[in-house]
XYZ file of C-alpha atoms in Angstrom:
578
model
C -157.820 30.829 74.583
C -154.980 33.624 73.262
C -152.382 31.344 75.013
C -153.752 28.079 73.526
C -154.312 29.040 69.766
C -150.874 30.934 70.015
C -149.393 28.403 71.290
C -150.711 25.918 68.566
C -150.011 28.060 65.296
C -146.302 29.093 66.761
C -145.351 25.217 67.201
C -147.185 24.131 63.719
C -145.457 26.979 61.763
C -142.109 25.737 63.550
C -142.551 21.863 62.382
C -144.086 22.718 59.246
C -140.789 25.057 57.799
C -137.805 25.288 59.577
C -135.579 28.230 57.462
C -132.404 29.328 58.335
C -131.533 30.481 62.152
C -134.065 28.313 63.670
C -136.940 31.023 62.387
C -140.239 29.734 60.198
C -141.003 30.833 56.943
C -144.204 32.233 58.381
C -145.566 33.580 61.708
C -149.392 33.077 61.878
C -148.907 33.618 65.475
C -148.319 37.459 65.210
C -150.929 37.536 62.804
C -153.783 35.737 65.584
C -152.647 37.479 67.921
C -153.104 41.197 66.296
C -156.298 40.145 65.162
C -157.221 38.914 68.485
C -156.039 42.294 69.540
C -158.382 44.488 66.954
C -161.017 42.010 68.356
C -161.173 42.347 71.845
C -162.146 44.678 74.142
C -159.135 46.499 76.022
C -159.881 45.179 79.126
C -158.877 42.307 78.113
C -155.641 42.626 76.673
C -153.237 42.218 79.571
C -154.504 38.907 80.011
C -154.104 38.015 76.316
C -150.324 39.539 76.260
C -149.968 37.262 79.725
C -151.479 34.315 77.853
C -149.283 34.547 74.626
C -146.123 35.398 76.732
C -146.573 31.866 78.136
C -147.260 30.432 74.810
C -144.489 31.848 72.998
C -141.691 30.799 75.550
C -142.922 27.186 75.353
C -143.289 27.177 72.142
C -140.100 27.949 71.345
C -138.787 25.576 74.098
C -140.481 23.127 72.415
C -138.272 23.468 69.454
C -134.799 23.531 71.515
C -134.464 27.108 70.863
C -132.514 28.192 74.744
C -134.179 30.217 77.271
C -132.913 33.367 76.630
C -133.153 33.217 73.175
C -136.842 32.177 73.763
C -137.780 35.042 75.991
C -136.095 37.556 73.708
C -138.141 35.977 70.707
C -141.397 36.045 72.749
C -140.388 40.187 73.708
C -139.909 41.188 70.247
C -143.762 39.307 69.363
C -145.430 41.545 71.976
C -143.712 44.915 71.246
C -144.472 44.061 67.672
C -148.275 43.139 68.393
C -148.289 46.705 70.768
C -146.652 48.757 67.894
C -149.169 47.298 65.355
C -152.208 47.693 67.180
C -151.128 51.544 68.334
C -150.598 52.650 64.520
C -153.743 50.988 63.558
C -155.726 52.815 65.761
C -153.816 56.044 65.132
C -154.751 55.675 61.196
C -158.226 54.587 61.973
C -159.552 55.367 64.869
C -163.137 53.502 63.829
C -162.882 50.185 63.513
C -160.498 48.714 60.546
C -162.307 47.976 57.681
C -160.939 45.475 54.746
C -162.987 46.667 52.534
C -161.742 50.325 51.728
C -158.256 50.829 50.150
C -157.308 53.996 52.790
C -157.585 51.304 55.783
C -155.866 48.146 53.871
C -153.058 50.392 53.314
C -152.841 51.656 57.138
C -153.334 48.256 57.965
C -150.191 47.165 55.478
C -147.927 50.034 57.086
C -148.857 49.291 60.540
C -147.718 45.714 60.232
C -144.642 46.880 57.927
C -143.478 48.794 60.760
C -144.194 46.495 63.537
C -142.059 43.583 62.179
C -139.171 45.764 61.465
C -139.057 46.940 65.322
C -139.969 43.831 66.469
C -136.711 42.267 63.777
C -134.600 44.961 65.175
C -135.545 44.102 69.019
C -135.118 40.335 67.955
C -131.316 40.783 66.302
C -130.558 43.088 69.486
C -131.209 40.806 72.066
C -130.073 37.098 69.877
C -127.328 38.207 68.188
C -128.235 37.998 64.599
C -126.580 39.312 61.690
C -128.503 40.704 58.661
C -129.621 37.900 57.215
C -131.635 37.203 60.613
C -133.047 40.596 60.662
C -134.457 40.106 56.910
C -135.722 36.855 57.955
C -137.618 38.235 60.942
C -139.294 40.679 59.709
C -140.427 39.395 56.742
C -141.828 36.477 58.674
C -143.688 38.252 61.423
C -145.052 40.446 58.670
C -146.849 37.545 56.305
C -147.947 36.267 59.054
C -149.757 39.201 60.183
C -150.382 40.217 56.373
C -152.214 36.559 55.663
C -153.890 35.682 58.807
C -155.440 38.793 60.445
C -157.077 39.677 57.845
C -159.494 36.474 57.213
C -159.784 36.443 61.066
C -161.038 39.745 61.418
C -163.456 39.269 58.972
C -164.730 36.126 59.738
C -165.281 36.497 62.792
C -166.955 40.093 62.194
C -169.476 38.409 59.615
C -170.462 35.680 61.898
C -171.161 38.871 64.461
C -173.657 40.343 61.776
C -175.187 37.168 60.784
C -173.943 37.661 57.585
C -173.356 34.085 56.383
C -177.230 34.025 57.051
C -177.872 37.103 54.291
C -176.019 35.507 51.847
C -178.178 33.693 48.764
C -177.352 29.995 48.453
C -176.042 30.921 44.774
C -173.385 32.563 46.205
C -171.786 30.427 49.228
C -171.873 27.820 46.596
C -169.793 29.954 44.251
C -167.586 31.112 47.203
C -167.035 26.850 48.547
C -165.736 26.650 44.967
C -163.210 28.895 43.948
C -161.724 28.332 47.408
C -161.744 24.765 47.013
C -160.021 25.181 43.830
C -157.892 27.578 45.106
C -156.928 24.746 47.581
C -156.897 22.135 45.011
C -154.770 24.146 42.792
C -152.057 24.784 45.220
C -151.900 20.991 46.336
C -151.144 19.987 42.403
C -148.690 22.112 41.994
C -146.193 22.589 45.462
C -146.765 19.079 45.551
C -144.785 18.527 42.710
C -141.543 20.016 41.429
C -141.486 18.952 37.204
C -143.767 21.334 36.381
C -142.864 25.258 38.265
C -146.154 26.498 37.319
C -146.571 28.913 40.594
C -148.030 31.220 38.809
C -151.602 29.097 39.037
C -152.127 29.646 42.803
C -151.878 33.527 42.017
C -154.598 33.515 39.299
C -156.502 31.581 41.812
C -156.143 33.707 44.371
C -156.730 36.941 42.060
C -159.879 34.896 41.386
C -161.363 34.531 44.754
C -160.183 38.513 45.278
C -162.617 39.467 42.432
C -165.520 37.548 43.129
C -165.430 37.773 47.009
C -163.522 40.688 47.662
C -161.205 41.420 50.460
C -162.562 38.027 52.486
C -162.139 35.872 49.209
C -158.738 37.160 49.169
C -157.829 37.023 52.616
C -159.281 33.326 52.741
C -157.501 32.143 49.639
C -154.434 33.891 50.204
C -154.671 31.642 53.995
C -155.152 28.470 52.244
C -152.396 29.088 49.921
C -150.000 29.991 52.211
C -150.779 26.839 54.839
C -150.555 24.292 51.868
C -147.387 25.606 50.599
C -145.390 26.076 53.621
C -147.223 22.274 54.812
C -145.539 20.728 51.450
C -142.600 23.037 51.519
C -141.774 22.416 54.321
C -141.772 18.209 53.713
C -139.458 18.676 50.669
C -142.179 19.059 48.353
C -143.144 21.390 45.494
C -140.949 24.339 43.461
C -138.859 25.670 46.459
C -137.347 21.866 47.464
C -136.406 21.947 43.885
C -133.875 24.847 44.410
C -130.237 24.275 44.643
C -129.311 26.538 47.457
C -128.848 27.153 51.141
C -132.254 26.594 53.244
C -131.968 29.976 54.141
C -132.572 30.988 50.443
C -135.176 28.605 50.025
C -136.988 30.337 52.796
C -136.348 33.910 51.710
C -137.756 32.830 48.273
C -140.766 31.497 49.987
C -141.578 34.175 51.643
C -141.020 36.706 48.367
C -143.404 34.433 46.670
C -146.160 34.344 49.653
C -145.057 38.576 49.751
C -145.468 38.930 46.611
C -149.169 37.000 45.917
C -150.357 38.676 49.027
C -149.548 42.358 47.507
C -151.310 41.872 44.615
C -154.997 40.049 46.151
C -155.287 42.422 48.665
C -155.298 45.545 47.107
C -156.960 43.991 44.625
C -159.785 42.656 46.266
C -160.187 46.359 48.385
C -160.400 48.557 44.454
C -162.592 45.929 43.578
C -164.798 46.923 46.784
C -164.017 50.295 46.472
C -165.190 50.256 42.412
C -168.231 48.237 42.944
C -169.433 50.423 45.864
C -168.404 53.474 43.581
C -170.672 52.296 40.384
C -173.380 51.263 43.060
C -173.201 55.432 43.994
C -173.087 56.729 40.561
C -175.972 53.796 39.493
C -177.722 55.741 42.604
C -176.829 59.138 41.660
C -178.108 58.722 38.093
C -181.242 57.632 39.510
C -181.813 60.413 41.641
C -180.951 62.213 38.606
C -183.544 61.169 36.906
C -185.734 61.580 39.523
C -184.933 64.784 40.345
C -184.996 65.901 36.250
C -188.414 64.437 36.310
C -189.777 65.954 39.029
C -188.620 69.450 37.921
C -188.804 69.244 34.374
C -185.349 69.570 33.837
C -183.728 67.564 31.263
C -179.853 67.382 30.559
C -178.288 67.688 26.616
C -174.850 67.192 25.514
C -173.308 68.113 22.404
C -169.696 66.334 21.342
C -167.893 69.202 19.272
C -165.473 66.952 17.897
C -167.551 64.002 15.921
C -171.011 66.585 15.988
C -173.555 64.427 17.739
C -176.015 65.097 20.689
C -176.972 62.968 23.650
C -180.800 64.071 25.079
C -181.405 62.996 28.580
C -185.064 60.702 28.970
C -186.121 64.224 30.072
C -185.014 66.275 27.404
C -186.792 64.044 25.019
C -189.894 64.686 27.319
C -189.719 68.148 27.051
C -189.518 68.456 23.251
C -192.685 65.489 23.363
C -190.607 63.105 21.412
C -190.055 59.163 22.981
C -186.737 58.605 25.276
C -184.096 57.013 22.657
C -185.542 58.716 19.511
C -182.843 59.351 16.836
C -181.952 62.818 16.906
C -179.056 65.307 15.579
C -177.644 68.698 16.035
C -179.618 70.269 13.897
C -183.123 68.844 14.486
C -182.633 70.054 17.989
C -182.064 73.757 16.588
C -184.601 73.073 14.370
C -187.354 72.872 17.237
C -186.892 76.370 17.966
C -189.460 79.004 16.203
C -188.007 80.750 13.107
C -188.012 84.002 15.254
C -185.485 82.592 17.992
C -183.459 80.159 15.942
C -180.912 82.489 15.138
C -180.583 83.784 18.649
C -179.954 80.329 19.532
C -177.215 79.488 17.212
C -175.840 82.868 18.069
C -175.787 82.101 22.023
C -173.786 78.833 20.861
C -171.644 80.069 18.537
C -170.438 82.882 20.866
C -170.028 80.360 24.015
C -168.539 78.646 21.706
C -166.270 81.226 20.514
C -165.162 82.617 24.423
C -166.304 79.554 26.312
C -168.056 81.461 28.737
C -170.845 79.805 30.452
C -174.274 80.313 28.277
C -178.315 81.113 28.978
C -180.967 81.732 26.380
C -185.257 81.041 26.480
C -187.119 80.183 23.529
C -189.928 78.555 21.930
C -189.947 75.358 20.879
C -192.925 73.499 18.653
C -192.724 69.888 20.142
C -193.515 66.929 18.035
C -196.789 66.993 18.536
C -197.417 70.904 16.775
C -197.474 72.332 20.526
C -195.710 75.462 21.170
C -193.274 75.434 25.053
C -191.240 78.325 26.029
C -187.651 76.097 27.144
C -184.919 77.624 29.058
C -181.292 76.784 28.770
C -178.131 76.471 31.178
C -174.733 75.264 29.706
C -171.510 75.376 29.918
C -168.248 74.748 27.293
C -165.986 71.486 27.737
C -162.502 72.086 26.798
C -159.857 69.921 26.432
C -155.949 70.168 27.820
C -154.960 72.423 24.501
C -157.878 74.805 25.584
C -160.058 73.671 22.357
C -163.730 73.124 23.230
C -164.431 69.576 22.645
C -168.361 69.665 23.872
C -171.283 71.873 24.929
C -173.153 70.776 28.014
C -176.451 72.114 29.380
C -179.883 72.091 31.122
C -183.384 72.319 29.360
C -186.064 73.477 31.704
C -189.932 73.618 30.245
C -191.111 76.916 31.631
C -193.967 77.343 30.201
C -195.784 77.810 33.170
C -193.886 80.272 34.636
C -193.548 82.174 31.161
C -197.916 81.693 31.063
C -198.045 82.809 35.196
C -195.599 86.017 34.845
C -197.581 87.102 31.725
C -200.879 86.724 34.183
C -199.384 88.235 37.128
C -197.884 91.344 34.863
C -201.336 91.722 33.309
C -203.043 91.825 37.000
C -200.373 94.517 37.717
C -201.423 96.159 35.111
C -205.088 96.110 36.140
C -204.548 96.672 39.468
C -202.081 99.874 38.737
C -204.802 101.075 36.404
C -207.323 100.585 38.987
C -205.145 102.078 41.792
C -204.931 105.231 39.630
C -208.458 105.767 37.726
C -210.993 107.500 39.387
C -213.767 104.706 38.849
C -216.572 107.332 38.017
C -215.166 109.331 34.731
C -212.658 106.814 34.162
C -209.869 109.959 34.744
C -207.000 110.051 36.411
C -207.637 110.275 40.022
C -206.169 112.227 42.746
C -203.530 110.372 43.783
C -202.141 109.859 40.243
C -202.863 113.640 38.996
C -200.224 114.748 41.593
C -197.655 112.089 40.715
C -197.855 113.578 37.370
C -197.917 117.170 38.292
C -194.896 116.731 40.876
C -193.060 114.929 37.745
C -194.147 117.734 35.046
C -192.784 120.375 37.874
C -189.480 118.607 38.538
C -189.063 118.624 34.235
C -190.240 121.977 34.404
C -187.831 123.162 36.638
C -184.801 120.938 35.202
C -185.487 121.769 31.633
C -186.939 125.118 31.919
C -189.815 124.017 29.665
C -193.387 126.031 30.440
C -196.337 124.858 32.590
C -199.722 125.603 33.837
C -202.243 124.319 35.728
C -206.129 124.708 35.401
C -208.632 123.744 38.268
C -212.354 123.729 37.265
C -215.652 122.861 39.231
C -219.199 122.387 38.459
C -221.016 125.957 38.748
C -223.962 125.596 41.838
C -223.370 121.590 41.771
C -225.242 121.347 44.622
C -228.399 122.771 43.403
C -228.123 120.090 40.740
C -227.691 117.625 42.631
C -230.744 118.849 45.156
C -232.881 119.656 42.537
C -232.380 116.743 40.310
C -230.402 113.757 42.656
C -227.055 112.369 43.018
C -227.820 109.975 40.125
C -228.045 113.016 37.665
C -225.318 114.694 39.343
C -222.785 111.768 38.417
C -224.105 111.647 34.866
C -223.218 115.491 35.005
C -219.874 114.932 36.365
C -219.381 112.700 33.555
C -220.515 114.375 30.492
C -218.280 117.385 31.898
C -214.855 115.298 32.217
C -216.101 113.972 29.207
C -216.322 117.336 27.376
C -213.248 118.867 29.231
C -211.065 115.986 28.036
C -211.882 116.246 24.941
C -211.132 119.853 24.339
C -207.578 119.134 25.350
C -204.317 118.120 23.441
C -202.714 115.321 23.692
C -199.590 116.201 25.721
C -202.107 117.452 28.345
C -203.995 115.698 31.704
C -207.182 115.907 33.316
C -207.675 114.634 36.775
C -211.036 114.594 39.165
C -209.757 115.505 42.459
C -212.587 114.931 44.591
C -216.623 115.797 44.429
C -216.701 117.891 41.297
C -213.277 119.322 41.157
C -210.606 118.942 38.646
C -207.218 119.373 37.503
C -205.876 120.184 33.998
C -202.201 120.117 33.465
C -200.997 122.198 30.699
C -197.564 121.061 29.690
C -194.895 122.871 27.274
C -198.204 125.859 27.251
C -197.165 129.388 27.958
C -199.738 131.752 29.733
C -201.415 132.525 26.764
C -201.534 129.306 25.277
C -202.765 128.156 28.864
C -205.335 130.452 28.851
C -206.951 129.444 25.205
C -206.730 125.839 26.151
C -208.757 126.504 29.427
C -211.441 128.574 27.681
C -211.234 126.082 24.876
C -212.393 123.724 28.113
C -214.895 126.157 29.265
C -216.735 126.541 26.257
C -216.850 122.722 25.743
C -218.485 121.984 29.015
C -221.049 124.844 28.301
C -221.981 123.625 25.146
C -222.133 120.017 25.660
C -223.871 119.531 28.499
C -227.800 118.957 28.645
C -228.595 118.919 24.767
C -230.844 116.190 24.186
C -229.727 113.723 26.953
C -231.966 115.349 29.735
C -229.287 116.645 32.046
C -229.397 120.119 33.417
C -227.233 123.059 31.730
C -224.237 122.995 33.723
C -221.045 125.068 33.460
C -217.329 125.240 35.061
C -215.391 128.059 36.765
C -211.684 127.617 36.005
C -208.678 129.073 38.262
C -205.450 129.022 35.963
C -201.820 129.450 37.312
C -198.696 128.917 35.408
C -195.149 127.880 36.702
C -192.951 130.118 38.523
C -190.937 128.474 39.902
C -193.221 126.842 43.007
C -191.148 124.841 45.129
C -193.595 121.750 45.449
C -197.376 120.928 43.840
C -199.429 122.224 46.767
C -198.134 126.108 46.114
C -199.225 125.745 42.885
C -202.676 124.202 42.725
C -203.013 127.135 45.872
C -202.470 129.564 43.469
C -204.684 128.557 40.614
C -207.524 127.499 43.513
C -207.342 131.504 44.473
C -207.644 132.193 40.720
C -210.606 130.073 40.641
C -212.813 131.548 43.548
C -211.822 134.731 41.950
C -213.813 133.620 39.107
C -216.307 132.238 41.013
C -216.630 135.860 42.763
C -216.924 137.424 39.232
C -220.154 135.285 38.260
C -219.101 131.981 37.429
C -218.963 130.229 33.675
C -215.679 132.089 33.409
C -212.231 131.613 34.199
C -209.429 133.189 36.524
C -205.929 133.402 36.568
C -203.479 133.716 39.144
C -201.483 136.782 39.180
């Protein structure tokens, strides 16, 4: 089948123009046989070089070019189709795509380079001059240029079943512009009063932009086989010229060079632009999506003619409908009273150093609510360095704002709770040392006095014997009660366990220590069971002041031995440490 089909296009091309030096104005051969090449699987390319060896000798017999000449012509075809096909798959490795402007232009170099070995090979082993080399290689390479192309595409479509995808609308539309792409051609290479070339190139350029790279590869095919048909019977533009046949040729081929440089680019950036709106038509979708789904709406502000563009988001976020007239100022405006000017003064300074910009604020929405926003952006800056736009993010957050305030205020609680002894509502053990072991480490930095009182309940137990462990909290009570309100402000007063407790004296010297703990004393004794029906109860107290203990525990040792001292002495009175 390689044999046959080369065979077929080599001996039309050579009846249908005959240029200068016995070569045709165009090759298709070369161009079957690299597409047959792309095609196929390797195994069976030796037999297809075999096949169009054969083919290419007789077919240039056939046209009284001599044996030798012949087999040189036929080498020069299969190192060209080898050095095409290598390059190709150097560039793209995957398989050659049409459709993408990277592998159109490998393609275009891989067959540039091919026909200019294969023209060198060709003048080494004829004879030529220059004028055949030029000839050559411009010949081998349309005819790769115009007929692999269509080839490999059609015959990669009718693989997928494509033709079978496409609407009805459109194979109509396609049948047409190639028809008149056809039609146009024949009217005018069939005549030679009216040059008007220039109307098979819009045609072509046509077909590129509606169908892409296989309109353009399909046009460009049926351009080039009706004007080398008619040129080559002495019709059209080129029979007009008054010149050797081998210019008549040359200009041929710059005109088929020529058309075929400008579709096929042409119809690859069209590809290439329509799949890149399809992405960015995607992208902004996501976009959307993904602003919807996070509440994150996008704003941009043109420095230059002072307007705003709100994303459909943005407007959601400030409760107003998507497309609603707004301006740089009513979207200040939305901000409380209380953080407008911090806004404006965010902007102003981005503005100012271009730095990248965040502020949170409150917004009242159109319909009176009140949002906390939050705001990404960045400055847009032109060439000169001037800043030409703001751009940013606006993020409702009121949620998080609302779920931080709740989690801070169970922090709160739960600190509070952690450190209140859940009886007397005092500090409790664990948080009266904290705050001793800080007032010692001030002490000792700052030199500043400090003393610390421990007080029980006198004969607890009997109350609590006598009269229950009910009474005996309510007694625990009105004494931390009494105790805590004898003292100033600067100073604590822990429960430590049972009925024990701490009083830490801060900035008190030993005799200021020692009024504030009898101050304490008397206040227990004189508070307790008047009129509420709890039993008289009073308080020992051990007092020790600062000298210099190296941790807590010394310390409260030493005032704990100044309280059982006290205790010792008859209770209701107070100790202190020597």
């Amino acid at each position: 089948m390689t044999g046959t089909g080369y065979y077929l296009l080599a001996s039309l091309s050579l009846y249908a123009t005959q240029g200068g030096d016995g070569i045709a104005a165009v090759w298709p051969a070369s161009g079957y046989m690299l597409a047959l090449l792309l095609l196929m699987p390797a195994r069976a390319r030796l037999a297809a070089f075999a096949g169009m060896g054969l083919a290419s000798v007789a077919a240039n017999l056939g046209a009284t070019t001599p044996l030798w000449t012949s087999l040189a012509f036929t080498f020069a075809n299969m190192v060209e189709a080898i050095v095409a096909l290598w390059l190709i798959r150097r560039r793209e490795p995957s398989e050659l795509s049409f459709m993408a402007p990277r592998a159109v232009i490998s393609f275009c170099i891989a067959a540039m380079t091919a026909s200019l070995i294969s023209a060198g090979l060709a003048t080494l082993l004829a004879g030529g001059g220059v004028g055949f080399f030029l000839s050559w290689s411009t010949t081998v390479l349309l005819g790769m240029l115009i007929v692999t192309p269509p080839i490999v595409m059609l015959a990669r479509m009718t693989g997928l079943k494509a033709f079978g995808k496409v609407p009805r609308a459109m194979l109509v539309e396609a049948t047409a512009i190639l028809t008149g792409a056809g039609f146009v051609t024949i009217v005018v290479f069939s005549q030679s009063h009216f040059p008007a070339t220039f109307l098979p190139c819009i045609a072509v350029v046509a077909a590129a932009y509606r169908l892409g790279p296989f309109g353009a590869a399909a046009g460009m095919l049926i351009v080039t086989i009706i004007v080398s048909l008619l040129s080559g019977q002495g019709y059209g533009p080129m029979a007009a010229i008054d010149s050797d046949p081998k210019v008549k040729v040359l200009f041929l081929q710059f005109y088929l060079l020529s058309l075929l440089l400008v579709a096929l680019p042409l119809a690859a950036l069209t590809i290439g632009r329509q799949r890149l709106a399809k992405r960015l038509e995607q992208s902004n979708r996501w976009l959307l999506q993904a602003e919807a789904a996070a509440l994150v709406g996008h704003w941009r502000v043109d420095l230059v003619d002072w307007t705003i563009y709100w994303s459909d988001q943005t407007y959601r976020v400030h409760g107003l409908e998507p497309g609603t007239p707004v301006d740089v100022e009513y979207s200040v405006q939305q901000y409380l009273a209380e953080d407008r000017a911090k806004v404006r003064k965010v902007l102003e300074t981005a503005v100012r150093t271009g730095e990248p910009f965040e502020f949170q604020g409150r917004i009242r929405r159109a319909d009176g609510k009140i949002r906390h926003v939050k705001s990404h952006g960045s400055i847009e800056r032109d060439r000169g360095g001037r800043a030409t736009g703001i751009f940013g993010t606006v993020q409702d957050v009121t949620e998080t704002v609302e779920n931080a305030r709740i989690l801070e205020a169970a922090r709160s609680a739960a600190e509070r709770i952690a450190n209140t002894d859940m009886l007397t509502g005092l500090p409790n053990r664990r948080h009266t040392l904290s705050f001793l072991d800080q007032a010692m480490a001030g002490a000792r930095a700052h030199g500043a006095p400090l003393a610390v009182a421990i007080f029980d309940i006198d004969h607890f137990k009997r109350i609590n014997d006598t009269h229950g462990h009910a009474t005996g909290d309510r007694v625990i009570r009105r004494v931390a009660q009494r105790a805590k309100a004898a003292l100033r402000d600067e100073d604590l007063l822990g429960r430590i366990g049972g009925d024990e407790f701490v009083c830490i004296l801060q900035r008190s010297s030993a005799r200021a220590a020692e009024i504030v703990a009898e101050r304490v004393r008397k206040a227990v004794e004189s508070g307790v069971g008047e009129g509420d029906g709890l039993p008289q109860a009073t308080i020992s107290i051990g007092l020790a002041v600062y000298d210099g203990e190296p941790d807590v525990e010394q310390l409260l040792h030493r005032a704990d031995q100044a309280l059982y001292v006290a205790k010792r002495e008859g209770r209701n009175r107070m100790g202190r440490a020597a």
